[in-house]
mmCIF file of C-alpha atoms in Angstrom:
data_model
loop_
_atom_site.group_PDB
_atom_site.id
_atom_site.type_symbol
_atom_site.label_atom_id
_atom_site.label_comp_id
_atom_site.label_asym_id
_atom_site.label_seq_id
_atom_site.Cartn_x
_atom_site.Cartn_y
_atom_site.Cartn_z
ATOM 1 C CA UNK O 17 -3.707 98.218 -36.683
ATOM 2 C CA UNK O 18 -6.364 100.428 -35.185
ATOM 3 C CA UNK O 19 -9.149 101.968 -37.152
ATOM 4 C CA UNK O 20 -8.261 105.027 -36.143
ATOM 5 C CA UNK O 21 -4.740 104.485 -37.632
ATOM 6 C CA UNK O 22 -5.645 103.329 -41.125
ATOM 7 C CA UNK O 23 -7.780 106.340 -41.297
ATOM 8 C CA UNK O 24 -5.133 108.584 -40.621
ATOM 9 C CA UNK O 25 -2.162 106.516 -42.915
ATOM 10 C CA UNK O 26 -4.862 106.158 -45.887
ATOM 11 C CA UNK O 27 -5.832 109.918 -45.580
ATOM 12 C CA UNK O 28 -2.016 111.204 -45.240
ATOM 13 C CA UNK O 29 -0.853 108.643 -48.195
ATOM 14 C CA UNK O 30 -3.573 110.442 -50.443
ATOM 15 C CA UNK O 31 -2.741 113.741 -49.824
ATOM 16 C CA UNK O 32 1.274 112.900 -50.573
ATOM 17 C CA UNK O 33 -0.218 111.199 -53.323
ATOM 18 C CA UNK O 34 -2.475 113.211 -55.220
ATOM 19 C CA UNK O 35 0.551 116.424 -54.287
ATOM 20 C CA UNK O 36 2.986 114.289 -56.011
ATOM 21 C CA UNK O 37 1.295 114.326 -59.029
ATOM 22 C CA UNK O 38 -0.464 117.575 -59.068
ATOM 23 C CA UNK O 39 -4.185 116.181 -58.190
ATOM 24 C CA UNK O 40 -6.117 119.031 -56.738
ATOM 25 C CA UNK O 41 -7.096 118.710 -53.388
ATOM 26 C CA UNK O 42 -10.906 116.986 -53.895
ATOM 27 C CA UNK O 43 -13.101 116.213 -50.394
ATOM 28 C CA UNK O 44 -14.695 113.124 -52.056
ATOM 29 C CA UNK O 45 -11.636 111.236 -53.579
ATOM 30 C CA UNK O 46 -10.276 112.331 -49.836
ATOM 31 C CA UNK O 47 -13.451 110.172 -48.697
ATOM 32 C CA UNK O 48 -12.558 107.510 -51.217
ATOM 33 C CA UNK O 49 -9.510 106.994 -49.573
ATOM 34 C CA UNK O 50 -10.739 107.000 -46.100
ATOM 35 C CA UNK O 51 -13.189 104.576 -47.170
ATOM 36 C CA UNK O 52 -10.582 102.333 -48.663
ATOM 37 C CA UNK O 53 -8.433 102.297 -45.717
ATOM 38 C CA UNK O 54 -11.268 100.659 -43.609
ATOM 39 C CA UNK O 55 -12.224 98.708 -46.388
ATOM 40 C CA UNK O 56 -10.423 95.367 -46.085
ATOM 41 C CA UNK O 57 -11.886 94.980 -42.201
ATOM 42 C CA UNK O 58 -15.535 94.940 -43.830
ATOM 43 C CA UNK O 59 -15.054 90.695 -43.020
ATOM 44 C CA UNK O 60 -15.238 91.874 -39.463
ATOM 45 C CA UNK O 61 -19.213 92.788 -38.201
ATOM 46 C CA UNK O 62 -17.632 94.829 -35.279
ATOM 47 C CA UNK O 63 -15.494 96.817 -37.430
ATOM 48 C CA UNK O 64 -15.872 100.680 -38.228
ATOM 49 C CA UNK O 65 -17.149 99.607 -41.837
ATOM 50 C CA UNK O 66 -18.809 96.587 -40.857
ATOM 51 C CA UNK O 67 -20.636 97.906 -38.337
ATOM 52 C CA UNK O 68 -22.456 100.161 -40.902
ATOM 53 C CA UNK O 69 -22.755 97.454 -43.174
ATOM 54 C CA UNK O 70 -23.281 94.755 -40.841
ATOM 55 C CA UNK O 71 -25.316 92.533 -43.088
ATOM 56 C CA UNK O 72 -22.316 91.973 -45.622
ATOM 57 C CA UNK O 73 -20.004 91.908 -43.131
ATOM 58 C CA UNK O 74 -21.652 89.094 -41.298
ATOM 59 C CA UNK O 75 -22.019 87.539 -44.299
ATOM 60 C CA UNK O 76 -18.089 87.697 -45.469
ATOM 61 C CA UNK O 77 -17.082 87.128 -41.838
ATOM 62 C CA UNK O 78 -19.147 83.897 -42.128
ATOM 63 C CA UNK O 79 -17.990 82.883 -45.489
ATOM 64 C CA UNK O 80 -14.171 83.419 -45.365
ATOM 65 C CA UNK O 81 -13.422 84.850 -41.671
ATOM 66 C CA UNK O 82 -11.238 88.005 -41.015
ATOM 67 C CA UNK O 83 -8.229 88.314 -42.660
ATOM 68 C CA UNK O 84 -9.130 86.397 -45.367
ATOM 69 C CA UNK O 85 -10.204 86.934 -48.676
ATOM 70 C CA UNK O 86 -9.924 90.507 -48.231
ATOM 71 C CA UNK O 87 -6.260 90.784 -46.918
ATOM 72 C CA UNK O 88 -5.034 88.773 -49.305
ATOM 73 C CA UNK O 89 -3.183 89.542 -52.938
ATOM 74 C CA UNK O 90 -6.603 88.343 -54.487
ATOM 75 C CA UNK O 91 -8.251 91.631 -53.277
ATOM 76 C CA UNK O 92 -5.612 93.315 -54.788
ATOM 77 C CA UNK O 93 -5.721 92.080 -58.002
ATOM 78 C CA UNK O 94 -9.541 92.176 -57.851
ATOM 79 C CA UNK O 95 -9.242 96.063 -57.135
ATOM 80 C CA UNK O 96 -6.484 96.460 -60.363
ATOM 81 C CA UNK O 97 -9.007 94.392 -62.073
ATOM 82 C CA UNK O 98 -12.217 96.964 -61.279
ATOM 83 C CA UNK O 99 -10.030 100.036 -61.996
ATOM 84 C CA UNK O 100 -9.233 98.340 -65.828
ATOM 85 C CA UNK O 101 -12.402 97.597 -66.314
ATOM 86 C CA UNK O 102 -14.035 100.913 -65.045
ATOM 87 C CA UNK O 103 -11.851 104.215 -65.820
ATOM 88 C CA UNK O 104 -14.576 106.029 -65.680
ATOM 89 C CA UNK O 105 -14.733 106.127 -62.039
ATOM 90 C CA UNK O 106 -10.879 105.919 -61.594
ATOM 91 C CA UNK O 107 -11.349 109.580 -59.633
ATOM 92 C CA UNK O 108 -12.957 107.159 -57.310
ATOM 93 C CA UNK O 109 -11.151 104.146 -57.598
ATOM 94 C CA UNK O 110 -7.101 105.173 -57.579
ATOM 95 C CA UNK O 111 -7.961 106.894 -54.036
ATOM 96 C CA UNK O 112 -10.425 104.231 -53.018
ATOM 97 C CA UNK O 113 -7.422 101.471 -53.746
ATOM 98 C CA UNK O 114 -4.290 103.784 -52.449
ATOM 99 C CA UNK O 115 -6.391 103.661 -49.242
ATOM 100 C CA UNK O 116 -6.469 100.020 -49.648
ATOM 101 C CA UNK O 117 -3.272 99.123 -49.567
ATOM 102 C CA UNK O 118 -2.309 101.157 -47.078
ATOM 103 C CA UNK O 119 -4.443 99.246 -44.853
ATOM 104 C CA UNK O 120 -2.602 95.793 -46.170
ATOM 105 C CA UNK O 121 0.309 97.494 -45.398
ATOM 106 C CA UNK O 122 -0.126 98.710 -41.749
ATOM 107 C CA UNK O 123 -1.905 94.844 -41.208
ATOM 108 C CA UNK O 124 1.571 93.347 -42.784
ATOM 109 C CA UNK O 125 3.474 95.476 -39.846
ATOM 110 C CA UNK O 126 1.830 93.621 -37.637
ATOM 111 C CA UNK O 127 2.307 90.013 -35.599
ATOM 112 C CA UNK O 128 -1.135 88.653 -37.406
ATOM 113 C CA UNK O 129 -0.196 89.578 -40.973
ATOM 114 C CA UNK O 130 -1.565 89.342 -43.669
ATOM 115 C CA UNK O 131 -2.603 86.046 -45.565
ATOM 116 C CA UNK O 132 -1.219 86.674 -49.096
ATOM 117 C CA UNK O 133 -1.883 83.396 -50.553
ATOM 118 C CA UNK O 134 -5.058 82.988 -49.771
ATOM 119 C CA UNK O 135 -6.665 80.675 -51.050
ATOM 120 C CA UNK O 136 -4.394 78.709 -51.776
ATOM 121 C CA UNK O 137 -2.363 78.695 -48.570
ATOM 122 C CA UNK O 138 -5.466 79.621 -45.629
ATOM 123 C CA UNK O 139 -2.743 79.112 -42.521
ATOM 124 C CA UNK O 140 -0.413 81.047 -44.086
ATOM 125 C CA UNK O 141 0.972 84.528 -42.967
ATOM 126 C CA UNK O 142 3.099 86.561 -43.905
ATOM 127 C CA UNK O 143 4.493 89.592 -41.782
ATOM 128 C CA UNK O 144 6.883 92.042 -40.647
ATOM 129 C CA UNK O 145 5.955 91.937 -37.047
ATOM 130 C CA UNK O 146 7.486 95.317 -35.764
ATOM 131 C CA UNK O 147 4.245 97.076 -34.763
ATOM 132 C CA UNK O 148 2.434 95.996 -32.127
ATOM 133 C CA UNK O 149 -1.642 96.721 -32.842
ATOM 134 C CA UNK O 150 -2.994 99.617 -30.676
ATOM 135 C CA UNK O 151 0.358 99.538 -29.116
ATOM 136 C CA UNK O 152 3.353 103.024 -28.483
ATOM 137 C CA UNK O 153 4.921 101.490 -31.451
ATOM 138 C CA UNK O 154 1.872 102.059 -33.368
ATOM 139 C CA UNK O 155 0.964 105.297 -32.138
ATOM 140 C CA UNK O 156 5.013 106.643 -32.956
ATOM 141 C CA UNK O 157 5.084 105.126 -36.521
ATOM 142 C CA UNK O 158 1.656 106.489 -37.753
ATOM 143 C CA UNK O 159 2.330 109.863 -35.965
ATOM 144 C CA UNK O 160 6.044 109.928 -37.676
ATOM 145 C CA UNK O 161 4.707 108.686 -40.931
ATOM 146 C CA UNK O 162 1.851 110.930 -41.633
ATOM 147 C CA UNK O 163 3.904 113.688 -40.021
ATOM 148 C CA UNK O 164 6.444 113.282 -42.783
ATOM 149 C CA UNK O 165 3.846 113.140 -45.118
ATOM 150 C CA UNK O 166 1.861 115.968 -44.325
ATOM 151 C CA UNK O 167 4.819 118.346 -43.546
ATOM 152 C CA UNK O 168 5.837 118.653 -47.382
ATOM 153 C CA UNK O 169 2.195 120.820 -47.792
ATOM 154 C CA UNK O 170 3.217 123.406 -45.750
ATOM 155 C CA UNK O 171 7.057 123.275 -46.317
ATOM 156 C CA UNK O 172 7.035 123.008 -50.331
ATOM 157 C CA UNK O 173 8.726 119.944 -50.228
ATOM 158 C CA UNK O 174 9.231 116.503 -48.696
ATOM 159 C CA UNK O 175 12.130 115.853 -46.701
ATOM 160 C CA UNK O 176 14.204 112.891 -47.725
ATOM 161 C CA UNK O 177 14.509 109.524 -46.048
ATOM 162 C CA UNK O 178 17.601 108.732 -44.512
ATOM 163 C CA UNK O 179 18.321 105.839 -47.101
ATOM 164 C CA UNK O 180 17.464 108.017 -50.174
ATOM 165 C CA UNK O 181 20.274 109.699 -50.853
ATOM 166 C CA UNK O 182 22.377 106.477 -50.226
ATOM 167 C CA UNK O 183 19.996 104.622 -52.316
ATOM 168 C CA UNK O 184 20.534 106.818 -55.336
ATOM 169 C CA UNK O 185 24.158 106.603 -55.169
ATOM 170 C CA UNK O 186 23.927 102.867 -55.459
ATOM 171 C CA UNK O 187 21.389 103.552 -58.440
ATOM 172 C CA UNK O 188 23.988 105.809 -60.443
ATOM 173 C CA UNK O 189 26.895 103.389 -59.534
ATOM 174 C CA UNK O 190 25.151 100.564 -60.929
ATOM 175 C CA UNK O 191 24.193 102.649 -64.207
ATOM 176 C CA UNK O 192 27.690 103.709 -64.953
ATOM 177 C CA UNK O 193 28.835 100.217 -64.426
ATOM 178 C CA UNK O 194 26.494 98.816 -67.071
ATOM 179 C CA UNK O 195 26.658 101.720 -69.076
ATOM 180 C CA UNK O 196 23.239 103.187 -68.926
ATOM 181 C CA UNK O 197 24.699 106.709 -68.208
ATOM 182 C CA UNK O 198 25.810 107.269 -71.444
ATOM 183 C CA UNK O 199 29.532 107.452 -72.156
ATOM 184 C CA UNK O 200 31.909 109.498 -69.919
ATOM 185 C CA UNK O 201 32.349 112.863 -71.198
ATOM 186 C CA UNK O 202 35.280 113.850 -69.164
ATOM 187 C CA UNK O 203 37.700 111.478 -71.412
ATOM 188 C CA UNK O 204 38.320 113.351 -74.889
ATOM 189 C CA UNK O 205 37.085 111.431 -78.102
ATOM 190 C CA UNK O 206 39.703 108.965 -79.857
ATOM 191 C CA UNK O 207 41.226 110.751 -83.164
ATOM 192 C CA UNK O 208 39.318 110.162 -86.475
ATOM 193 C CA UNK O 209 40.800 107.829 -88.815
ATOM 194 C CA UNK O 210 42.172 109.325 -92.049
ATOM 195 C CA UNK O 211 40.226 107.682 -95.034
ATOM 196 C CA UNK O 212 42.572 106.221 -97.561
ATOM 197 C CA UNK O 213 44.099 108.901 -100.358
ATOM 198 C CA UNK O 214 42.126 107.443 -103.719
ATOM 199 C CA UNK O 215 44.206 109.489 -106.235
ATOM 200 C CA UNK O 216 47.695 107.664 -105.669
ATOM 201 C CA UNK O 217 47.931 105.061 -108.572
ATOM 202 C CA UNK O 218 47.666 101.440 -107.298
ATOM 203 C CA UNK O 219 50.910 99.161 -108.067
ATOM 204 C CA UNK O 220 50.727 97.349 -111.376
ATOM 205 C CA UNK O 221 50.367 93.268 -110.431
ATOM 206 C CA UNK O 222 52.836 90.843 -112.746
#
């Protein structure tokens, strides 16, 4: 994908995100996030990022090439692994690394992909190839997507995806069928056994 489309999906994600959970709106967490989205092309000197950093992007780009070590699930579990270690920051951090993956995800739309395995499997892509980079496709999907994201701040809500509600009805059918509902109230309780009446004298035996 385009720079100027991770920017825009990374920016949109955080404001759903932080809304969702009642994070005030903050203009540097929004710059984390921005900042992660471009994050993962810093292996690339002519990159937004690694233009401004071109020394350690030249250096990475050298070292492990573009879409390498940074696309794969090792950068992700390096990023969990810095937000564990360093709550302190994690105003930082969670926006920094929702940015982040929303760049892995808008590279996994695309025909490259991303290479998950990495090291262990260099060659080895995986993708959904349905975007094509810089192409309509892209444009429509990050217009749609960030559309739908943004529109719930001014309309006090987020619209539903066609395959929620369906989705949810599979949910509660599966739950009632293993019995994690609870038990059906509509049917009326079986009667409660009479205990036994002590004070009648037992037979005599022999």
């Amino acid at each position: 994908m385009m720079a100027s489309s991770h920017i825009i999906v990374g920016g949109a994600t955080w404001f759903y995100v932080s809304t969702r959970f009642g994070v005030a709106f903050d203009v540097v967490a929004f710059g984390a996030a921005i900042v992660g989205s471009l994050a993962p092309d810093i292996d690339h000197p002519k990159s937004t990022l690694g233009q401004l950093l071109r020394p350690l992007s030249s250096w990475i780009s050298r070292v492990f090439g573009h879409r390498g070590v940074t696309h794969s699930a090792l950068a992700i579990a390096g990023c969990l692994w810095v937000l564990h270690e360093y709550t302190a920051y994690s105003r930082l951090l969670i926006p920094f690394i929702v940015g982040y993956l929303t760049h892995l995800g808008g590279d996994l739309l695309t025909p490259a992909g991303l290479p998950l395995l990495w090291p262990i499997k260099r060659r080895r892509n995986f993708a959904l190839p349905i975007l094509k980079t810089g192409g309509f496709s892209e444009q429509l999907a990050v217009t749609l997507l960030a559309g739908w994201m943004i529109s719930g701040l001014f309309a006090g809500g987020w619209p539903e995806f066609p395959l929620q509600r369906p989705w949810r009805s599979v949910v509660a059918a599966a739950q009632s069928y293993l019995g994690e509902a609870g038990p059906d109230k509509s049917m009326p309780p079986p009667p409660a056994r009479k205990p036994p009446d002590s004070s009648r004298p037992k037979p005599l035996k022999g």
